């Protein structure tokens, strides 16, 4: 009897479309390694527009917006233009936004929107920022009920077209009722997906100096209220914003928390000024009355005579489990890879009027989430993880004594730093510094440095790569603070006619702010990032 042997199907027997689909499920480095073993695989990699955009997105740290219908050629072109602009710190057009109202302290920058409060605390002013030189810039407004006073806002523009306005209203018993008004941002009317457009938060004594932290991710709205000095307790609560159901409720000492970072749609990190820790809470709808944080990551310890006055944290953009259905853009920074920025305000307990210290810490959201997941699964792990056990290799610290105290200074894996004008010194040119924590940007900068003969910066002397440990030697800490998260820094000097009191950023722009003596914003200069350099001198 004759035995026939059937040939086993090989990878290269598959149609090119299937091979491209297989390669698209690999990381860029793995796909590059696979393609190096065969000419046909290499050809698939370098000729496929689908793979080009897939891996360019991975390298840039962005996520494809599937809700935006746009061809691959246009997506690739737009991504390359934006990334080339950021790598070269190039501005393709510049626009001045005059402030036409009397401003108040509320502001936010997210979803292509710049929003400001009004002095009477009854109106919110906003404008959609330009993406091209031809875009018109018009200030619009959202008017609240005259009986309400606006305290703060939370925005979820691209995921839900949602603005959550925290308000207060006097009651008959000499208290202030704190509520959240859930509005559709595009119309200013009650959001169509909510069961009740008003969430009750608490009653508080008046007068009050309440501060609010509010963030929205997916189905949840998280809120921290810090009441006036006459009250001893603050409240951290999480709502299912569509139904109004409270899924987490926790009371703490006043001054403990003032800001919120979603690590995932169900994991929330709160910087704790009382304990000097980052506190993790996990949303459990079946058990809203949590006994406290499930894990704490300690920050560097301070000397006994010092304490943390406040810690502010921000990580933009927030996790968006349903994508970006209300965004006009074809891609956005990947929320999981975004850099979290923590700003610490440290004071001397013996001389609070004079000795202060400001510091910034940077760490990836994915790193914090991984640490919380790993430590949370290990039941033998201590509830508080010491700084030395987690922090030095995955964070980067900066002495921010001369950096203006703005918080909306990062998006994705990039952050912008500026120096306050009064800290520059006479004769020094104003400048801004861009920090890029994308690992691929670090590899690219190292390759450029090697090409240039292992010099510390690129050919124009303004781009530096930082891969070793740095030390902060300050009198406020028990020991030197070591940190080693790699990053790239790029410095650009401003035109002689520009002197900003702060610089903010979003996905495609820098915003320079000019303030008056009271700290109120009086002018906004928008620098759009692109290929053609203008507005920033060399």
Coordinates of C-alpha atoms in Angstrom, one line a residue:
X1 CA 0.0 0.0 0.0
X2 CA 1.3 3.4 -0.9
X3 CA 1.5 6.0 1.9
X4 CA 1.1 9.6 0.9
X5 CA 2.3 12.4 3.2
X6 CA 0.2 15.5 3.3
X7 CA 2.2 18.7 3.5
X8 CA 1.5 20.8 6.6
X9 CA 0.3 24.3 5.9
X10 CA 2.9 26.9 6.6
X11 CA 2.5 30.5 7.5
X12 CA 3.8 31.7 4.2
X13 CA 1.0 29.7 2.4
X14 CA -1.6 32.1 3.8
X15 CA -2.9 35.0 1.8
X16 CA -1.1 38.3 2.3
X17 CA -4.3 39.8 3.9
X18 CA -4.2 37.1 6.6
X19 CA -0.5 37.6 7.3
X20 CA -1.0 41.3 7.6
X21 CA -3.8 40.7 10.1
X22 CA -1.6 38.3 12.1
X23 CA 1.2 40.9 12.1
X24 CA -1.2 43.6 13.3
X25 CA -1.8 41.7 16.5
X26 CA 1.9 41.8 17.4
X27 CA 3.8 44.6 19.1
X28 CA 6.0 46.6 16.8
X29 CA 9.3 45.1 18.1
X30 CA 8.0 41.6 17.7
X31 CA 6.6 42.3 14.2
X32 CA 9.9 43.7 13.2
X33 CA 11.7 40.6 14.4
X34 CA 9.4 38.3 12.6
X35 CA 9.7 40.3 9.4
X36 CA 13.5 40.1 9.5
X37 CA 13.5 36.3 8.8
X38 CA 11.8 36.4 5.4
X39 CA 11.6 38.8 2.4
X40 CA 7.9 38.2 1.9
X41 CA 7.1 39.0 5.5
X42 CA 9.3 42.1 5.3
X43 CA 7.5 43.2 2.2
X44 CA 4.1 42.8 4.0
X45 CA 5.3 44.9 6.9
X46 CA 6.7 47.8 4.9
X47 CA 4.0 48.0 2.2
X48 CA 0.8 47.7 4.2
X49 CA -0.8 51.0 5.1
X50 CA -2.8 49.2 7.8
X51 CA 0.4 48.0 9.5
X52 CA 2.1 51.4 9.0
X53 CA -0.7 53.2 10.9
X54 CA -0.9 50.4 13.5
X55 CA 2.7 50.5 14.5
X56 CA 3.1 54.3 14.0
X57 CA 0.2 54.6 16.5
X58 CA 1.9 52.2 18.9
X59 CA 5.2 54.1 18.7
X60 CA 3.4 57.5 19.2
X61 CA 1.4 56.1 22.1
X62 CA -2.0 56.9 20.5
X63 CA -5.2 54.9 20.1
X64 CA -7.2 54.7 16.9
X65 CA -10.6 56.4 17.1
X66 CA -12.9 53.9 15.5
X67 CA -15.8 56.3 15.6
X68 CA -14.1 58.7 13.1
X69 CA -14.4 57.6 9.5
X70 CA -11.1 58.5 7.8
X71 CA -8.9 56.7 5.3
X72 CA -5.6 55.1 6.4
X73 CA -3.6 57.5 4.2
X74 CA -5.1 60.5 5.9
X75 CA -4.6 59.0 9.4
X76 CA -1.0 58.2 8.7
X77 CA -0.4 61.7 7.3
X78 CA -2.0 63.4 10.2
X79 CA -0.2 61.3 12.8
X80 CA 3.2 61.9 11.2
X81 CA 2.5 65.6 11.0
X82 CA 1.6 65.8 14.7
X83 CA 4.5 63.6 15.9
X84 CA 7.0 65.5 13.7
X85 CA 5.7 68.7 15.2
X86 CA 6.1 67.6 18.8
X87 CA 9.5 66.0 18.2
X88 CA 10.8 69.2 16.6
X89 CA 8.7 71.4 19.0
X90 CA 7.4 73.2 15.9
X91 CA 4.5 75.6 15.7
X92 CA 2.5 75.9 12.5
X93 CA 0.2 78.8 13.6
X94 CA -0.5 81.0 16.5
X95 CA -3.7 82.6 17.7
X96 CA -4.5 85.1 20.5
X97 CA -7.6 84.5 22.6
X98 CA -8.8 87.7 24.3
X99 CA -10.6 87.4 27.6
X100 CA -13.9 89.2 27.2
X101 CA -15.4 88.5 30.7
X102 CA -14.2 88.9 34.3
X103 CA -12.6 85.6 35.1
X104 CA -12.8 83.4 38.1
X105 CA -10.5 80.7 39.4
X106 CA -12.2 77.7 37.6
X107 CA -10.5 76.5 34.4
X108 CA -10.0 73.3 32.5
X109 CA -8.4 72.2 29.3
X110 CA -9.6 68.9 27.8
X111 CA -11.4 67.6 24.8
X112 CA -10.2 70.4 22.6
X113 CA -12.1 72.8 24.9
X114 CA -10.7 75.6 27.1
X115 CA -13.2 76.5 29.8
X116 CA -13.2 79.3 32.4
X117 CA -15.3 80.5 35.2
X118 CA -17.0 83.9 35.6
X119 CA -16.5 86.2 38.5
X120 CA -20.2 86.0 39.5
X121 CA -19.9 82.2 39.5
X122 CA -23.2 81.9 37.5
X123 CA -21.8 81.4 34.0
X124 CA -19.2 79.1 32.3
X125 CA -17.3 80.5 29.3
X126 CA -15.6 78.1 26.8
X127 CA -14.1 78.0 23.3
X128 CA -13.3 75.2 21.0
X129 CA -9.6 75.6 20.3
X130 CA -8.5 75.8 16.6
X131 CA -7.0 72.9 14.8
X132 CA -6.2 74.8 11.6
X133 CA -5.2 78.4 10.9
X134 CA -8.6 78.8 9.2
X135 CA -10.7 77.8 12.2
X136 CA -12.6 80.6 13.9
X137 CA -12.5 80.9 17.6
X138 CA -15.6 82.0 19.4
X139 CA -16.4 82.2 23.1
X140 CA -19.6 80.5 24.1
X141 CA -21.3 80.3 27.5
X142 CA -23.3 78.0 29.7
X143 CA -25.7 79.9 32.0
X144 CA -26.7 78.2 35.2
X145 CA -29.8 78.9 37.3
X146 CA -29.3 82.3 39.1
X147 CA -29.9 80.6 42.4
X148 CA -26.9 78.3 42.0
X149 CA -23.2 79.2 42.6
X150 CA -20.7 77.3 40.5
X151 CA -17.9 75.7 42.5
X152 CA -16.1 73.5 40.0
X153 CA -16.6 71.4 36.9
X154 CA -15.8 68.0 35.5
X155 CA -15.7 67.2 31.7
X156 CA -16.1 64.1 29.6
X157 CA -16.3 65.7 26.2
X158 CA -15.1 63.0 23.8
X159 CA -16.6 60.0 25.6
X160 CA -20.0 61.3 26.7
X161 CA -20.5 65.0 25.7
X162 CA -20.9 65.6 29.4
X163 CA -20.2 68.5 31.7
X164 CA -20.7 68.0 35.5
X165 CA -21.1 71.3 37.2
X166 CA -20.7 71.3 41.0
X167 CA -22.9 74.0 42.5
X168 CA -24.0 75.3 45.9
X169 CA -27.3 76.7 46.9
X170 CA -28.4 78.3 50.2
X171 CA -31.0 76.4 52.3
X172 CA -33.6 77.6 54.8
X173 CA -31.4 76.3 57.6
X174 CA -28.4 78.5 56.9
X175 CA -26.5 75.6 55.1
X176 CA -25.2 75.3 51.6
X177 CA -26.5 72.4 49.6
X178 CA -23.8 70.9 47.3
X179 CA -25.0 69.3 44.1
X180 CA -23.8 68.2 40.7
X181 CA -25.7 69.3 37.6
X182 CA -25.3 66.8 34.8
X183 CA -25.5 68.6 31.4
X184 CA -25.0 67.8 27.8
X185 CA -22.0 69.9 26.9
X186 CA -23.1 70.6 23.3
X187 CA -26.5 72.0 24.3
X188 CA -26.1 73.0 28.0
X189 CA -29.3 71.1 28.7
X190 CA -29.8 68.1 31.1
X191 CA -27.9 65.1 29.7
X192 CA -30.3 62.8 27.9
X193 CA -28.8 59.6 29.4
X194 CA -29.3 60.5 33.1
X195 CA -32.2 59.4 35.2
X196 CA -31.9 62.5 37.3
X197 CA -29.9 65.5 36.1
X198 CA -29.0 66.6 39.7
X199 CA -26.9 64.6 42.1
X200 CA -27.1 65.5 45.7
X201 CA -23.7 65.5 47.5
X202 CA -24.0 67.0 50.9
X203 CA -25.1 70.0 53.1
X204 CA -22.3 72.1 54.4
X205 CA -21.9 75.1 56.8
X206 CA -21.7 78.6 55.3
X207 CA -19.7 80.6 54.7
X208 CA -17.4 78.0 53.3
X209 CA -14.1 77.8 51.4
X210 CA -14.9 74.4 49.8
X211 CA -12.5 72.9 47.3
X212 CA -13.6 70.1 44.9
X213 CA -11.9 67.4 43.0
X214 CA -14.0 65.8 40.2
X215 CA -13.2 63.3 37.4
X216 CA -15.4 61.2 35.1
X217 CA -14.4 57.9 33.4
X218 CA -16.8 55.5 31.8
X219 CA -19.9 55.0 33.9
X220 CA -18.5 56.6 37.0
X221 CA -18.2 60.1 38.4
X222 CA -15.8 60.5 41.3
X223 CA -16.0 63.5 43.7
X224 CA -13.9 64.8 46.6
X225 CA -15.3 67.6 48.7
X226 CA -13.1 69.5 51.2
X227 CA -15.3 71.8 53.2
X228 CA -14.5 75.0 55.0
X229 CA -12.3 75.2 58.0
X230 CA -15.3 75.0 60.3
X231 CA -15.9 71.3 59.4
X232 CA -13.6 68.4 60.2
X233 CA -14.6 65.8 57.6
X234 CA -14.4 65.6 53.9
X235 CA -16.2 63.2 51.6
X236 CA -15.0 61.0 48.7
X237 CA -17.8 59.4 46.8
X238 CA -18.3 57.7 43.4
X239 CA -21.6 57.8 41.5
X240 CA -23.0 55.8 38.6
X241 CA -23.7 59.1 36.9
X242 CA -26.5 57.8 34.6
X243 CA -28.5 56.4 37.5
X244 CA -27.4 58.5 40.4
X245 CA -26.4 55.4 42.4
X246 CA -23.6 55.9 44.9
X247 CA -21.2 53.0 44.5
X248 CA -18.4 54.2 46.9
X249 CA -18.7 56.5 49.9
X250 CA -15.9 57.3 52.3
X251 CA -15.4 60.1 54.9
X252 CA -12.0 61.3 55.8
X253 CA -10.4 64.2 57.7
X254 CA -10.7 67.6 56.0
X255 CA -7.6 68.3 53.9
X256 CA -6.8 64.7 53.2
X257 CA -7.7 64.5 49.5
X258 CA -8.2 67.2 46.9
X259 CA -7.7 65.5 43.5
X260 CA -8.5 62.2 41.8
X261 CA -6.9 60.0 39.2
X262 CA -8.7 57.1 37.5
X263 CA -6.1 54.3 37.0
X264 CA -8.8 52.3 35.2
X265 CA -12.6 52.7 34.9
X266 CA -12.9 50.9 38.3
X267 CA -9.6 51.8 40.1
X268 CA -9.1 55.2 41.6
X269 CA -6.0 56.8 43.1
X270 CA -6.1 59.7 45.5
X271 CA -3.0 61.6 46.7
X272 CA -3.2 61.8 50.5
X273 CA -1.7 64.9 52.0
X274 CA -2.1 63.7 55.6
X275 CA -0.2 60.4 55.3
X276 CA 2.0 61.3 52.3
X277 CA 0.7 58.3 50.3
X278 CA -1.1 57.5 47.1
X279 CA -4.3 55.8 48.1
X280 CA -6.0 53.1 45.9
X281 CA -9.7 52.5 46.0
X282 CA -11.5 49.8 43.9
X283 CA -15.1 50.4 43.0
X284 CA -17.4 47.7 44.3
X285 CA -21.1 48.5 43.6
X286 CA -22.2 45.8 46.0
X287 CA -20.3 47.3 48.9
X288 CA -20.3 51.1 48.6
X289 CA -19.3 51.8 52.2
X290 CA -15.6 51.0 51.9
X291 CA -13.5 50.8 55.1
X292 CA -10.7 52.6 53.4
X293 CA -8.1 52.4 50.7
X294 CA -7.1 48.8 49.6
X295 CA -3.5 49.8 49.1
X296 CA -1.2 52.8 49.8
X297 CA 2.0 53.7 47.9
X298 CA 4.2 55.8 50.2
X299 CA 5.9 58.9 49.0
X300 CA 9.4 60.0 50.2
X301 CA 9.3 60.7 53.9
X302 CA 9.7 64.3 55.2
X303 CA 11.7 65.6 58.1
X304 CA 9.6 66.1 61.3
X305 CA 9.5 69.8 60.9
X306 CA 7.8 69.6 57.4
X307 CA 4.4 68.5 56.2
X308 CA 2.6 68.3 52.9
X309 CA 0.2 71.2 52.6
X310 CA -1.5 69.8 49.4
X311 CA -1.0 67.2 46.6
X312 CA -2.6 67.7 43.3
X313 CA -2.7 64.9 40.7
X314 CA -3.7 64.8 37.1
X315 CA -3.5 62.2 34.3
X316 CA -4.9 63.2 30.9
X317 CA -6.8 61.7 29.2
X318 CA -9.0 59.7 31.5
X319 CA -9.8 56.0 30.7
X320 CA -12.5 55.9 28.1
X321 CA -13.9 52.3 27.9
X322 CA -16.5 53.3 25.2
X323 CA -13.9 55.1 23.1
X324 CA -14.2 58.6 21.7
X325 CA -17.6 58.8 19.9
X326 CA -17.9 62.6 20.3
X327 CA -14.4 63.4 19.0
X328 CA -13.7 64.7 15.5
X329 CA -10.1 63.4 15.6
X330 CA -8.9 60.0 14.2
X331 CA -6.7 59.2 17.2
X332 CA -6.0 60.2 20.7
X333 CA -3.2 59.5 23.3
X334 CA -3.7 56.1 24.8
X335 CA -5.1 56.7 28.3
X336 CA -3.4 53.6 29.8
X337 CA 0.1 54.9 28.8
X338 CA -0.5 58.5 30.0
X339 CA 1.9 60.1 32.4
X340 CA 0.5 61.1 35.8
X341 CA 1.7 64.4 37.3
X342 CA 1.7 64.9 41.0
X343 CA 2.5 68.4 42.4
X344 CA 3.4 68.6 46.1
X345 CA 3.3 71.7 48.2
X346 CA 5.5 71.3 51.3
X347 CA 5.6 73.7 54.2
X348 CA 7.7 74.2 57.3
X349 CA 5.6 73.7 60.3
X350 CA 7.8 76.0 62.4
X351 CA 7.9 78.9 59.8
X352 CA 4.9 78.4 57.6
X353 CA 4.9 82.0 56.4
X354 CA 8.3 81.8 54.7
X355 CA 9.7 78.3 54.0
X356 CA 7.8 76.4 51.3
X357 CA 8.9 73.8 48.8
X358 CA 7.2 72.7 45.6
X359 CA 8.0 69.4 43.8
X360 CA 6.6 67.5 40.8
X361 CA 6.6 63.7 40.4
X362 CA 5.9 61.9 37.1
X363 CA 4.9 58.3 36.7
X364 CA 3.0 56.3 34.1
X365 CA -0.6 55.4 34.8
X366 CA 0.1 51.9 33.6
X367 CA 2.9 51.6 36.2
X368 CA 0.6 52.6 39.0
X369 CA -2.1 50.3 37.9
X370 CA 0.3 47.3 37.6
X371 CA 1.7 48.0 41.1
X372 CA -1.8 48.1 42.5
X373 CA -2.8 44.9 40.7
X374 CA 0.3 43.0 41.8
X375 CA 0.2 44.2 45.4
X376 CA -3.6 43.8 45.6
X377 CA -3.4 40.1 44.6
X378 CA -0.8 39.3 47.2
X379 CA -2.7 39.1 50.5
X380 CA 0.6 38.9 52.4
X381 CA 1.6 42.3 51.2
X382 CA 1.6 45.1 53.7
X383 CA -1.2 47.6 53.1
X384 CA 1.3 50.5 52.7
X385 CA 4.2 49.9 50.3
X386 CA 7.3 51.8 51.2
X387 CA 8.7 54.4 48.8
X388 CA 12.0 52.6 48.4
X389 CA 10.1 49.4 47.3
X390 CA 8.3 50.9 44.4
X391 CA 9.3 54.5 43.5
X392 CA 12.9 55.2 42.5
X393 CA 13.1 53.2 39.2
X394 CA 9.6 54.2 37.8
X395 CA 9.3 57.8 38.7
X396 CA 11.0 61.1 38.0
X397 CA 11.1 64.0 40.4
X398 CA 11.6 67.7 39.6
X399 CA 12.3 70.5 42.1
X400 CA 9.4 72.8 41.0
X401 CA 10.3 75.9 43.1
X402 CA 10.3 78.2 40.1
X403 CA 7.5 76.4 38.1
X404 CA 4.1 78.0 38.0
X405 CA 1.4 76.2 39.9
X406 CA -0.8 75.0 37.0
X407 CA -2.1 71.5 36.8
X408 CA -3.3 71.0 33.2
X409 CA 0.2 70.7 31.8
X410 CA 0.2 67.2 30.4
X411 CA -1.5 65.0 27.9
X412 CA -0.6 61.4 27.0
X413 CA 3.1 60.9 27.8
X414 CA 4.1 64.5 27.4
X415 CA 4.3 67.4 29.9
X416 CA 5.3 71.0 29.5
X417 CA 7.2 73.0 32.1
X418 CA 7.7 76.8 32.2
X419 CA 9.5 79.2 34.6
X420 CA 7.6 81.9 36.3
X421 CA 8.7 85.3 34.9
X422 CA 9.8 86.7 38.2
X423 CA 12.1 83.7 38.7
X424 CA 14.0 84.1 35.4
X425 CA 16.3 86.8 36.5
X426 CA 17.2 90.0 34.6
X427 CA 18.3 89.6 31.0
X428 CA 17.3 85.9 30.7
X429 CA 15.1 84.8 27.8
X430 CA 11.8 83.1 28.7
X431 CA 11.6 79.5 27.7
X432 CA 9.4 76.4 27.9
X433 CA 10.5 72.8 28.3
X434 CA 8.7 69.8 26.9
X435 CA 9.2 66.5 28.7
X436 CA 8.4 63.3 26.8
X437 CA 8.2 60.0 28.8
X438 CA 7.4 57.8 25.8
X439 CA 9.9 54.9 25.8
X440 CA 10.1 55.0 22.0
X441 CA 11.0 58.7 22.2
X442 CA 13.8 57.9 24.6
X443 CA 15.1 55.2 22.2
X444 CA 14.9 57.6 19.3
X445 CA 16.8 60.3 21.2
X446 CA 19.5 57.7 22.3
X447 CA 19.9 56.7 18.7
X448 CA 20.3 60.4 17.6
X449 CA 22.8 60.9 20.4
X450 CA 24.8 57.9 19.3
X451 CA 24.8 59.1 15.8
X452 CA 26.1 62.5 17.0
X453 CA 29.0 60.8 18.8
X454 CA 27.4 60.2 22.2
X455 CA 26.9 63.9 22.9
X456 CA 24.3 64.8 25.5
X457 CA 22.0 66.5 23.1
X458 CA 20.9 66.4 19.5
X459 CA 22.5 68.5 16.7
X460 CA 20.8 71.8 17.7
X461 CA 21.7 71.5 21.3
X462 CA 18.1 71.8 22.6
X463 CA 17.1 68.1 23.0
X464 CA 18.5 66.0 25.8
X465 CA 17.8 62.4 26.8
X466 CA 17.8 61.5 30.5
X467 CA 18.3 57.9 31.3
X468 CA 20.2 57.8 34.6
X469 CA 19.2 58.4 38.2
X470 CA 18.8 61.9 39.4
X471 CA 18.8 63.1 43.1
X472 CA 16.9 65.9 44.8
X473 CA 18.8 67.1 47.7
X474 CA 16.4 69.2 49.7
X475 CA 16.2 70.1 53.4
X476 CA 12.5 68.9 53.5
X477 CA 13.2 65.2 52.9
X478 CA 14.6 62.7 55.3
X479 CA 17.0 61.5 52.5
X480 CA 17.9 62.4 48.9
X481 CA 15.0 61.5 46.6
X482 CA 16.3 59.3 43.8
X483 CA 14.3 58.8 40.6
X484 CA 15.2 57.2 37.3
X485 CA 12.2 57.2 34.9
X486 CA 13.8 57.9 31.4
X487 CA 12.6 60.9 29.5
X488 CA 13.5 63.4 26.7
X489 CA 13.5 67.1 27.3
X490 CA 13.3 69.8 24.6
X491 CA 13.8 73.5 25.3
X492 CA 12.4 76.3 23.2
X493 CA 13.1 79.9 23.8
X494 CA 10.1 82.3 23.4
X495 CA 10.0 85.4 21.2
X496 CA 11.0 88.5 23.0
X497 CA 7.4 89.8 23.0
X498 CA 6.2 86.8 24.9
X499 CA 6.3 86.4 28.7
X500 CA 3.8 83.9 30.1
X501 CA 2.8 83.3 33.7
X502 CA 2.0 79.7 32.8
X503 CA 1.9 77.3 29.9
X504 CA -0.7 74.5 29.5
X505 CA -0.9 71.8 26.9
X506 CA -3.3 69.4 25.2
X507 CA -2.9 66.9 22.4
X508 CA -2.0 69.4 19.7
X509 CA -1.4 72.7 21.3
X510 CA 0.4 74.8 23.9
X511 CA -1.5 77.6 25.7
X512 CA 0.5 80.5 27.1
X513 CA -1.4 82.3 29.9
X514 CA -0.9 86.0 30.9
X515 CA -2.4 86.9 34.3
X516 CA -3.0 90.1 36.2
X517 CA -1.7 91.0 39.7
X518 CA -4.6 89.0 41.2
X519 CA -3.7 85.9 39.3
X520 CA -6.7 86.1 36.9
X521 CA -6.1 85.1 33.3
X522 CA -6.2 88.1 31.0
X523 CA -4.9 86.7 27.7
X524 CA -4.4 83.2 26.2
X525 CA -1.9 82.6 23.4
X526 CA -2.5 79.4 21.4
X527 CA 0.5 77.7 19.7
X528 CA -0.7 74.9 17.4
X529 CA 1.9 72.1 16.9
X530 CA 2.7 71.1 13.4
X531 CA 5.4 71.0 10.7
X532 CA 6.1 74.7 9.9
X533 CA 7.9 76.6 12.6
X534 CA 6.6 80.0 13.7
X535 CA 6.0 81.9 16.9
X536 CA 8.9 80.3 18.7
X537 CA 12.4 81.5 18.1
X538 CA 15.5 79.4 17.8

